[in-house]
Amino acid sequence: QLAEFGLDDKMNKIILALLTFGALPLQAVERPNILFIFADDVGQEVLQCYGGQSYQTPHLDELARTGMKFNHAYSMPVCHPSRLALMSGKYPFRHGQVTWGDFPKKEESHTFARYLQKAGYATAIAGKWQLCLLKDDLMHPRRLGFDHWDLFGWHEGPRFYEPMIYRNGQVRTDTLGHYGPDLYVRSLIEFMKANRDRPFLAYYSMAVAHEVTDDLAPPVPHGPLGRYDNYAEMVDEMDRAIGRMVAALNALKLREKTLILFVADNGTPPEIIIRAEGKKLIKIPVVSRRNGRDVPGGKKQLNDAGTNVPMIANWLGTIKAGQEVNDLIDFSDILPTFLDLASFELPANRKLDGVSFAKRLRGQGASSRSFTYCEEAVLPKPGGVEPDGTSSGLKWVRNQDWKLYNDGRLFHMAKDPLEKRPLLINRGGPEAVAIRKKLAQTFRKLGLKP
Protein backbone atom coordinates (compact mmCIF):
# COMPACT_ATOMS: atom_id res chain seq x y z
CA GLN A 1 0.00 0.00 0.00
CA LEU A 2 2.96 2.34 0.41
CA ALA A 3 3.53 2.37 -3.35
CA GLU A 4 0.52 4.64 -3.87
CA PHE A 5 2.45 7.48 -2.20
CA GLY A 6 5.08 7.50 -4.94
CA LEU A 7 7.90 6.31 -2.68
CA ASP A 8 10.80 4.34 -4.13
CA ASP A 9 11.50 0.76 -3.06
CA LYS A 10 14.30 1.70 -0.66
CA MET A 11 12.10 4.22 1.18
CA ASN A 12 9.25 1.70 1.33
CA LYS A 13 11.55 -0.78 3.10
CA ILE A 14 12.71 1.84 5.59
CA ILE A 15 9.14 2.84 6.48
CA LEU A 16 8.00 -0.78 6.76
CA ALA A 17 10.90 -1.50 9.12
CA LEU A 18 9.98 1.50 11.29
CA LEU A 19 6.37 0.38 11.40
CA THR A 20 7.39 -3.18 12.27
CA PHE A 21 9.47 -2.10 15.25
CA GLY A 22 7.00 0.55 16.44
CA ALA A 23 9.25 3.54 15.75
CA LEU A 24 6.72 5.15 13.42
CA PRO A 25 2.99 5.29 14.13
CA LEU A 26 0.76 3.85 11.44
CA GLN A 27 -1.03 7.19 11.09
CA ALA A 28 2.18 8.80 9.82
CA VAL A 29 1.74 7.09 6.45
CA GLU A 30 -2.07 7.21 6.28
CA ARG A 31 -2.80 10.12 3.98
CA PRO A 32 -6.52 10.26 3.27
CA ASN A 33 -8.24 11.77 0.33
CA ILE A 34 -10.13 14.86 1.46
CA LEU A 35 -13.65 15.69 0.31
CA PHE A 36 -14.21 19.12 1.79
CA ILE A 37 -17.81 20.36 1.53
CA PHE A 38 -18.32 24.02 2.39
CA ALA A 39 -22.01 24.97 2.50
CA ASP A 40 -23.13 28.58 2.02
CA ASP A 41 -25.42 30.29 4.55
CA VAL A 42 -26.41 27.26 6.63
CA GLY A 43 -26.76 27.52 10.41
CA GLN A 44 -26.91 24.63 12.87
CA GLU A 45 -30.69 24.99 13.11
CA VAL A 46 -31.04 23.78 9.51
CA LEU A 47 -29.76 20.24 10.08
CA GLN A 48 -31.95 17.61 11.71
CA CYS A 49 -28.95 16.12 13.49
CA TYR A 50 -28.56 19.48 15.29
CA GLY A 51 -32.21 19.59 16.32
CA GLY A 52 -33.57 21.20 13.16
CA GLN A 53 -37.25 20.59 12.45
CA SER A 54 -37.98 22.60 9.30
CA TYR A 55 -36.02 20.64 6.66
CA GLN A 56 -35.12 17.09 5.74
CA THR A 57 -31.35 16.42 5.75
CA PRO A 58 -31.07 12.60 5.65
CA HIS A 59 -27.65 12.37 3.99
CA LEU A 60 -26.04 14.82 6.39
CA ASP A 61 -27.73 13.12 9.31
CA GLU A 62 -26.29 9.80 8.14
CA LEU A 63 -22.79 11.30 7.97
CA ALA A 64 -23.24 12.48 11.56
CA ARG A 65 -24.68 9.14 12.69
CA THR A 66 -21.74 7.22 11.23
CA GLY A 67 -19.15 9.89 12.04
CA MET A 68 -18.45 12.85 14.29
CA LYS A 69 -20.54 15.95 14.99
CA PHE A 70 -18.90 19.10 16.36
CA ASN A 71 -20.91 21.39 18.65
CA HIS A 72 -18.43 24.25 18.88
CA ALA A 73 -17.27 25.11 15.35
CA TYR A 74 -17.19 28.88 14.75
CA SER A 75 -17.11 30.93 11.56
CA MET A 76 -16.89 34.60 10.79
CA PRO A 77 -20.36 36.21 10.43
CA VAL A 78 -20.19 36.46 6.61
CA CYS A 79 -18.61 34.51 3.80
CA HIS A 80 -15.51 36.42 2.65
CA PRO A 81 -13.77 36.74 6.05
CA SER A 82 -14.56 33.06 6.65
CA ARG A 83 -12.81 32.19 3.40
CA LEU A 84 -9.79 34.32 4.26
CA ALA A 85 -9.31 32.39 7.50
CA LEU A 86 -10.07 29.09 5.84
CA MET A 87 -7.57 29.39 2.99
CA SER A 88 -4.72 31.01 4.93
CA GLY A 89 -4.92 29.55 8.44
CA LYS A 90 -4.85 33.14 9.74
CA TYR A 91 -7.51 35.45 11.11
CA PRO A 92 -8.76 38.16 8.70
CA PHE A 93 -7.24 41.07 10.63
CA ARG A 94 -3.76 39.59 10.05
CA HIS A 95 -4.04 40.45 6.35
CA GLY A 96 -4.44 44.22 6.78
CA GLN A 97 -6.67 45.98 4.28
CA VAL A 98 -8.26 43.40 2.00
CA THR A 99 -11.09 44.49 -0.28
CA TRP A 100 -14.32 42.52 -0.39
CA GLY A 101 -13.91 39.50 -2.63
CA ASP A 102 -10.10 39.68 -2.74
CA PHE A 103 -7.22 37.58 -1.44
CA PRO A 104 -3.85 39.01 -0.34
CA LYS A 105 -1.12 38.46 -2.93
CA LYS A 106 1.48 37.53 -0.32
CA GLU A 107 -0.71 34.64 0.85
CA GLU A 108 -1.28 33.04 -2.56
CA SER A 109 1.50 30.50 -2.14
CA HIS A 110 0.42 29.61 1.41
CA THR A 111 -3.11 28.22 0.97
CA PHE A 112 -4.03 24.72 2.07
CA ALA A 113 -4.44 23.76 -1.60
CA ARG A 114 -0.92 24.91 -2.49
CA TYR A 115 0.56 23.00 0.41
CA LEU A 116 -1.42 19.86 -0.44
CA GLN A 117 -0.12 20.07 -4.01
CA LYS A 118 3.41 20.06 -2.59
CA ALA A 119 2.45 17.02 -0.55
CA GLY A 120 1.51 15.20 -3.76
CA TYR A 121 -2.25 15.72 -3.75
CA ALA A 122 -4.34 16.38 -6.85
CA THR A 123 -6.59 19.36 -6.13
CA ALA A 124 -9.92 20.58 -7.49
CA ILE A 125 -12.64 23.04 -6.50
CA ALA A 126 -16.16 23.54 -7.84
CA GLY A 127 -18.87 26.07 -7.03
CA LYS A 128 -18.14 29.37 -5.30
CA TRP A 129 -14.81 31.22 -5.38
CA GLN A 130 -15.34 34.80 -4.15
CA LEU A 131 -11.63 35.45 -3.76
CA CYS A 132 -11.54 37.56 -6.93
CA LEU A 133 -13.67 38.50 -9.94
CA LEU A 134 -12.60 35.70 -12.25
CA LYS A 135 -13.05 37.80 -15.39
CA ASP A 136 -10.22 39.99 -14.11
CA ASP A 137 -7.89 37.15 -13.09
CA LEU A 138 -8.62 33.97 -14.99
CA MET A 139 -5.80 31.90 -13.43
CA HIS A 140 -6.34 32.99 -9.83
CA PRO A 141 -7.49 29.53 -8.64
CA ARG A 142 -4.37 27.97 -10.15
CA ARG A 143 -2.09 30.36 -8.26
CA LEU A 144 -3.91 29.46 -5.04
CA GLY A 145 -3.30 25.77 -5.59
CA PHE A 146 -6.04 24.18 -7.69
CA ASP A 147 -5.24 21.90 -10.62
CA HIS A 148 -8.84 21.92 -11.83
CA TRP A 149 -11.81 24.21 -11.21
CA ASP A 150 -15.43 24.78 -12.21
CA LEU A 151 -16.46 28.05 -10.54
CA PHE A 152 -19.41 30.32 -11.17
CA GLY A 153 -18.74 33.93 -12.10
CA TRP A 154 -19.37 35.67 -8.79
CA HIS A 155 -21.23 38.94 -9.52
CA GLU A 156 -20.81 38.18 -13.23
CA GLY A 157 -23.67 35.78 -13.99
CA PRO A 158 -26.04 33.14 -12.62
CA ARG A 159 -24.89 30.43 -10.24
CA PHE A 160 -28.03 28.28 -10.39
CA TYR A 161 -30.10 28.12 -13.58
CA GLU A 162 -28.14 28.48 -16.85
CA PRO A 163 -25.02 29.28 -14.84
CA MET A 164 -21.93 31.18 -15.95
CA ILE A 165 -19.05 28.85 -15.07
CA TYR A 166 -15.31 29.23 -15.50
CA ARG A 167 -13.53 25.94 -16.13
CA ASN A 168 -9.76 26.22 -15.81
CA GLY A 169 -9.72 29.82 -17.01
CA GLN A 170 -12.36 29.69 -19.75
CA VAL A 171 -16.10 30.33 -19.67
CA ARG A 172 -18.00 27.13 -20.35
CA THR A 173 -20.35 27.12 -23.34
CA ASP A 174 -22.29 23.96 -22.39
CA THR A 175 -24.35 25.17 -19.41
CA LEU A 176 -27.52 26.33 -21.21
CA GLY A 177 -30.51 24.50 -19.73
CA HIS A 178 -28.47 23.09 -16.84
CA TYR A 179 -28.69 23.58 -13.08
CA GLY A 180 -25.43 24.82 -11.61
CA PRO A 181 -25.23 22.58 -8.50
CA ASP A 182 -25.60 19.50 -10.71
CA LEU A 183 -22.64 20.65 -12.80
CA TYR A 184 -20.47 21.39 -9.75
CA VAL A 185 -21.13 17.93 -8.29
CA ARG A 186 -20.50 16.22 -11.62
CA SER A 187 -17.21 18.08 -12.01
CA LEU A 188 -15.90 16.86 -8.66
CA ILE A 189 -17.11 13.29 -9.16
CA GLU A 190 -15.27 13.13 -12.48
CA PHE A 191 -12.19 14.57 -10.78
CA MET A 192 -12.31 11.97 -8.01
CA LYS A 193 -12.77 9.22 -10.57
CA ALA A 194 -9.78 10.42 -12.60
CA ASN A 195 -7.57 10.63 -9.48
CA ARG A 196 -8.74 7.57 -7.59
CA ASP A 197 -5.21 6.09 -7.56
CA ARG A 198 -3.53 9.06 -5.85
CA PRO A 199 -4.41 11.26 -2.86
CA PHE A 200 -6.73 14.12 -3.74
CA LEU A 201 -8.46 17.19 -2.35
CA ALA A 202 -11.95 17.68 -3.77
CA TYR A 203 -13.33 20.98 -2.46
CA TYR A 204 -17.06 21.51 -3.03
CA SER A 205 -17.63 25.19 -2.29
CA MET A 206 -21.41 25.07 -2.49
CA ALA A 207 -23.68 27.63 -4.11
CA VAL A 208 -26.52 26.53 -1.84
CA ALA A 209 -28.09 27.81 0.27
CA HIS A 210 -27.13 31.36 -0.79
CA GLU A 211 -29.63 33.53 -2.66
CA VAL A 212 -29.07 34.54 -6.29
CA THR A 213 -26.75 37.38 -7.31
CA ASP A 214 -28.56 40.65 -6.59
CA ASP A 215 -26.65 43.25 -8.63
CA LEU A 216 -27.01 42.21 -12.28
CA ALA A 217 -29.21 43.86 -14.90
CA PRO A 218 -31.33 42.17 -16.01
CA PRO A 219 -31.66 39.86 -12.99
CA VAL A 220 -30.53 36.26 -13.37
CA PRO A 221 -33.03 33.74 -14.84
CA HIS A 222 -35.83 32.27 -12.76
CA GLY A 223 -35.97 28.51 -12.33
CA PRO A 224 -38.58 26.19 -13.88
CA LEU A 225 -41.25 27.30 -11.37
CA GLY A 226 -41.06 30.92 -12.54
CA ARG A 227 -39.15 32.07 -9.46
CA TYR A 228 -35.91 31.43 -7.60
CA ASP A 229 -35.50 28.47 -5.29
CA ASN A 230 -36.74 29.08 -1.77
CA TYR A 231 -34.56 28.26 1.22
CA ALA A 232 -36.11 24.84 1.84
CA GLU A 233 -35.52 23.84 -1.78
CA MET A 234 -31.88 24.88 -1.55
CA VAL A 235 -31.44 22.86 1.65
CA ASP A 236 -32.92 19.85 -0.18
CA GLU A 237 -30.39 20.37 -2.97
CA MET A 238 -27.52 20.69 -0.49
CA ASP A 239 -28.39 17.37 1.10
CA ARG A 240 -29.06 15.65 -2.24
CA ALA A 241 -25.66 16.76 -3.57
CA ILE A 242 -23.93 15.34 -0.51
CA GLY A 243 -25.73 12.05 -1.04
CA ARG A 244 -24.49 11.95 -4.64
CA MET A 245 -20.90 12.57 -3.64
CA VAL A 246 -20.96 9.94 -0.90
CA ALA A 247 -22.49 7.48 -3.37
CA ALA A 248 -19.68 8.25 -5.82
CA LEU A 249 -17.04 7.55 -3.18
CA ASN A 250 -18.76 4.25 -2.39
CA ALA A 251 -18.86 3.30 -6.07
CA LEU A 252 -15.17 4.14 -6.42
CA LYS A 253 -14.42 2.11 -3.26
CA LEU A 254 -12.79 5.14 -1.67
CA ARG A 255 -14.85 5.67 1.49
CA GLU A 256 -12.28 4.26 3.91
CA LYS A 257 -9.54 6.24 2.18
CA THR A 258 -11.44 9.54 2.29
CA LEU A 259 -12.13 12.06 5.02
CA ILE A 260 -15.43 13.83 4.36
CA LEU A 261 -15.55 17.16 6.17
CA PHE A 262 -18.75 19.21 6.00
CA VAL A 263 -18.97 22.73 7.42
CA ALA A 264 -20.90 25.93 6.63
CA ASP A 265 -19.38 29.37 6.06
CA ASN A 266 -21.71 31.32 8.39
CA GLY A 267 -25.25 31.32 9.73
CA THR A 268 -28.56 31.20 7.89
CA PRO A 269 -29.67 34.39 6.07
CA PRO A 270 -32.53 36.40 7.61
CA GLU A 271 -34.19 36.64 4.17
CA ILE A 272 -33.64 35.56 0.57
CA ILE A 273 -34.58 36.77 -2.90
CA ILE A 274 -37.47 34.67 -4.21
CA ARG A 275 -38.26 36.33 -7.57
CA ALA A 276 -37.62 39.29 -9.82
CA GLU A 277 -40.40 41.67 -10.90
CA GLY A 278 -38.69 43.61 -13.62
CA LYS A 279 -35.66 45.13 -11.94
CA LYS A 280 -37.20 44.77 -8.49
CA LEU A 281 -36.09 41.79 -6.37
CA ILE A 282 -38.67 40.38 -3.96
CA LYS A 283 -37.42 38.90 -0.68
CA ILE A 284 -39.03 36.61 1.88
CA PRO A 285 -37.89 35.95 5.49
CA VAL A 286 -36.10 32.77 6.57
CA VAL A 287 -37.16 31.40 9.95
CA SER A 288 -36.32 27.83 10.94
CA ARG A 289 -37.57 25.62 13.75
CA ARG A 290 -35.06 24.06 16.15
CA ASN A 291 -35.89 22.05 19.24
CA GLY A 292 -39.33 23.64 19.44
CA ARG A 293 -38.13 27.22 18.98
CA ASP A 294 -38.29 29.54 15.96
CA VAL A 295 -34.80 30.71 14.90
CA PRO A 296 -34.55 33.70 12.53
CA GLY A 297 -31.53 33.59 10.24
CA GLY A 298 -28.47 35.06 11.97
CA LYS A 299 -26.09 35.74 9.09
CA LYS A 300 -24.04 38.95 9.60
CA GLN A 301 -24.54 38.73 13.38
CA LEU A 302 -21.80 37.83 15.85
CA ASN A 303 -24.09 35.71 18.01
CA ASP A 304 -24.38 31.92 17.83
CA ALA A 305 -27.02 32.12 15.10
CA GLY A 306 -24.48 33.85 12.88
CA THR A 307 -21.25 32.08 13.81
CA ASN A 308 -21.82 28.71 15.54
CA VAL A 309 -21.99 26.57 12.41
CA PRO A 310 -22.56 22.87 11.78
CA MET A 311 -19.49 20.69 11.22
CA ILE A 312 -19.49 16.95 10.56
CA ALA A 313 -16.51 14.67 9.91
CA ASN A 314 -16.86 11.18 8.46
CA TRP A 315 -14.01 8.76 7.73
CA LEU A 316 -15.13 5.16 7.72
CA GLY A 317 -12.77 2.85 9.54
CA THR A 318 -10.96 5.72 11.29
CA ILE A 319 -13.61 7.94 12.90
CA LYS A 320 -15.83 5.90 15.20
CA ALA A 321 -19.55 6.27 14.57
CA GLY A 322 -21.91 8.35 16.66
CA GLN A 323 -19.46 10.78 18.25
CA GLU A 324 -20.50 14.24 19.44
CA VAL A 325 -17.60 16.41 20.58
CA ASN A 326 -17.18 19.81 22.22
CA ASP A 327 -13.72 20.69 20.91
CA LEU A 328 -13.35 24.36 20.00
CA ILE A 329 -12.83 24.76 16.25
CA ASP A 330 -12.48 27.84 14.09
CA PHE A 331 -11.76 28.21 10.40
CA SER A 332 -8.08 28.95 10.82
CA ASP A 333 -7.81 25.30 11.97
CA ILE A 334 -8.73 23.79 8.60
CA LEU A 335 -5.35 24.43 6.96
CA PRO A 336 -3.12 22.93 9.68
CA THR A 337 -5.51 19.97 10.03
CA PHE A 338 -5.35 19.15 6.32
CA LEU A 339 -1.55 19.44 6.34
CA ASP A 340 -1.32 17.24 9.43
CA LEU A 341 -3.39 14.58 7.68
CA ALA A 342 -1.15 14.86 4.61
CA SER A 343 2.03 14.55 6.74
CA PHE A 344 3.22 17.89 5.36
CA GLU A 345 5.25 20.25 7.55
CA LEU A 346 4.87 24.01 7.26
CA PRO A 347 7.94 26.13 6.59
CA ALA A 348 9.64 26.91 9.90
CA ASN A 349 8.99 30.65 9.60
CA ARG A 350 5.28 30.27 8.81
CA LYS A 351 3.10 31.29 11.78
CA LEU A 352 -0.58 30.44 11.90
CA ASP A 353 -3.56 31.16 14.12
CA GLY A 354 -4.92 27.70 13.38
CA VAL A 355 -4.58 24.58 15.52
CA SER A 356 -4.76 21.11 13.96
CA PHE A 357 -7.61 18.90 15.12
CA ALA A 358 -6.31 15.87 13.18
CA LYS A 359 -5.74 14.01 16.46
CA ARG A 360 -9.45 14.21 17.18
CA LEU A 361 -10.25 12.83 13.73
CA ARG A 362 -7.81 9.94 14.23
CA GLY A 363 -9.19 9.16 17.68
CA GLN A 364 -6.04 10.24 19.49
CA GLY A 365 -7.44 13.00 21.70
CA ALA A 366 -9.09 16.42 21.70
CA SER A 367 -7.88 19.55 19.96
CA SER A 368 -5.58 21.70 22.07
CA ARG A 369 -7.41 24.91 21.10
CA SER A 370 -8.50 26.88 24.19
CA PHE A 371 -10.45 29.72 22.53
CA THR A 372 -12.01 30.80 19.25
CA TYR A 373 -11.98 34.26 17.71
CA CYS A 374 -14.42 36.17 15.52
CA GLU A 375 -14.54 39.65 14.03
CA GLU A 376 -17.16 41.83 12.44
CA ALA A 377 -16.78 42.19 8.68
CA VAL A 378 -15.69 45.78 8.02
CA LEU A 379 -14.10 45.25 4.63
CA PRO A 380 -13.98 47.89 1.90
CA LYS A 381 -15.49 47.18 -1.47
CA PRO A 382 -13.10 47.48 -4.44
CA GLY A 383 -12.26 51.17 -4.84
CA GLY A 384 -13.98 52.03 -1.56
CA VAL A 385 -12.65 53.92 1.43
CA GLU A 386 -14.35 52.10 4.27
CA PRO A 387 -12.07 51.11 7.18
CA ASP A 388 -10.77 47.57 7.28
CA GLY A 389 -11.11 45.04 10.08
CA THR A 390 -7.75 45.85 11.67
CA SER A 391 -8.90 49.12 13.22
CA SER A 392 -12.64 48.93 13.79
CA GLY A 393 -15.55 46.62 14.31
CA LEU A 394 -16.67 44.30 17.06
CA LYS A 395 -14.58 41.27 17.90
CA TRP A 396 -14.90 38.47 20.40
CA VAL A 397 -12.96 35.62 21.94
CA ARG A 398 -14.70 32.74 23.66
CA ASN A 399 -14.49 29.24 25.03
CA GLN A 400 -17.35 26.75 25.24
CA ASP A 401 -19.07 28.60 28.10
CA TRP A 402 -17.98 32.26 28.03
CA LYS A 403 -17.66 35.02 25.39
CA LEU A 404 -15.96 38.41 25.74
CA TYR A 405 -16.46 41.22 23.23
CA ASN A 406 -13.90 43.98 22.73
CA ASP A 407 -16.52 46.50 23.90
CA GLY A 408 -16.38 44.95 27.39
CA ARG A 409 -19.52 42.81 27.31
CA LEU A 410 -19.09 39.36 28.83
CA PHE A 411 -21.69 36.61 28.37
CA HIS A 412 -22.06 33.33 30.18
CA MET A 413 -23.05 31.43 27.05
CA ALA A 414 -23.82 28.20 28.90
CA LYS A 415 -26.64 30.03 30.72
CA ASP A 416 -27.38 32.88 28.28
CA PRO A 417 -26.96 31.53 24.72
CA LEU A 418 -29.07 34.35 23.24
CA GLU A 419 -26.82 36.99 24.83
CA LYS A 420 -29.59 38.79 26.68
CA ARG A 421 -27.73 39.48 29.95
CA PRO A 422 -24.26 41.02 29.52
CA LEU A 423 -22.04 40.99 32.58
CA LEU A 424 -20.24 44.27 33.05
CA ILE A 425 -16.82 44.67 34.65
CA ASN A 426 -16.59 43.29 38.20
CA ARG A 427 -20.08 41.78 37.92
CA GLY A 428 -21.13 38.14 37.90
CA GLY A 429 -19.09 36.82 40.79
CA PRO A 430 -15.52 35.49 41.10
CA GLU A 431 -15.83 33.08 38.15
CA ALA A 432 -16.91 35.86 35.78
CA VAL A 433 -14.13 38.16 37.00
CA ALA A 434 -11.54 35.44 36.48
CA ILE A 435 -12.77 34.45 33.02
CA ARG A 436 -12.92 38.11 31.93
CA LYS A 437 -9.28 38.49 32.88
CA LYS A 438 -8.33 35.31 31.02
CA LEU A 439 -10.20 36.22 27.81
CA ALA A 440 -8.88 39.79 27.89
CA GLN A 441 -5.39 38.31 28.00
CA THR A 442 -6.29 36.21 24.97
CA PHE A 443 -7.12 39.41 23.07
CA ARG A 444 -3.72 40.81 24.02
CA LYS A 445 -1.91 37.66 22.89
CA LEU A 446 -3.53 38.12 19.50
CA GLY A 447 -2.20 41.67 19.43
CA LEU A 448 -5.66 43.19 19.87
CA LYS A 449 -7.04 45.57 22.46
CA PRO A 450 -9.73 43.97 24.67
Short mmCIF file of C-alpha atoms in Angstrom, two decimals, residues 79 106 113 165 218 235 238 255 275 355-356 404 424:
data_model
loop_
_atom_site.label_atom_id
_atom_site.label_comp_id
_atom_site.label_asym_id
_atom_site.label_seq_id
_atom_site.Cartn_x
_atom_site.Cartn_y
_atom_site.Cartn_z
CA CYS A 79 -18.61 34.51 3.80
CA LYS A 106 1.48 37.53 -0.32
CA ALA A 113 -4.44 23.76 -1.60
CA ILE A 165 -19.05 28.85 -15.07
CA PRO A 218 -31.33 42.17 -16.01
CA VAL A 235 -31.44 22.86 1.65
CA MET A 238 -27.52 20.69 -0.49
CA ARG A 255 -14.85 5.67 1.49
CA ARG A 275 -38.26 36.33 -7.57
CA VAL A 355 -4.58 24.58 15.52
CA SER A 356 -4.76 21.11 13.96
CA LEU A 404 -15.96 38.41 25.74
CA LEU A 424 -20.24 44.27 33.05
#
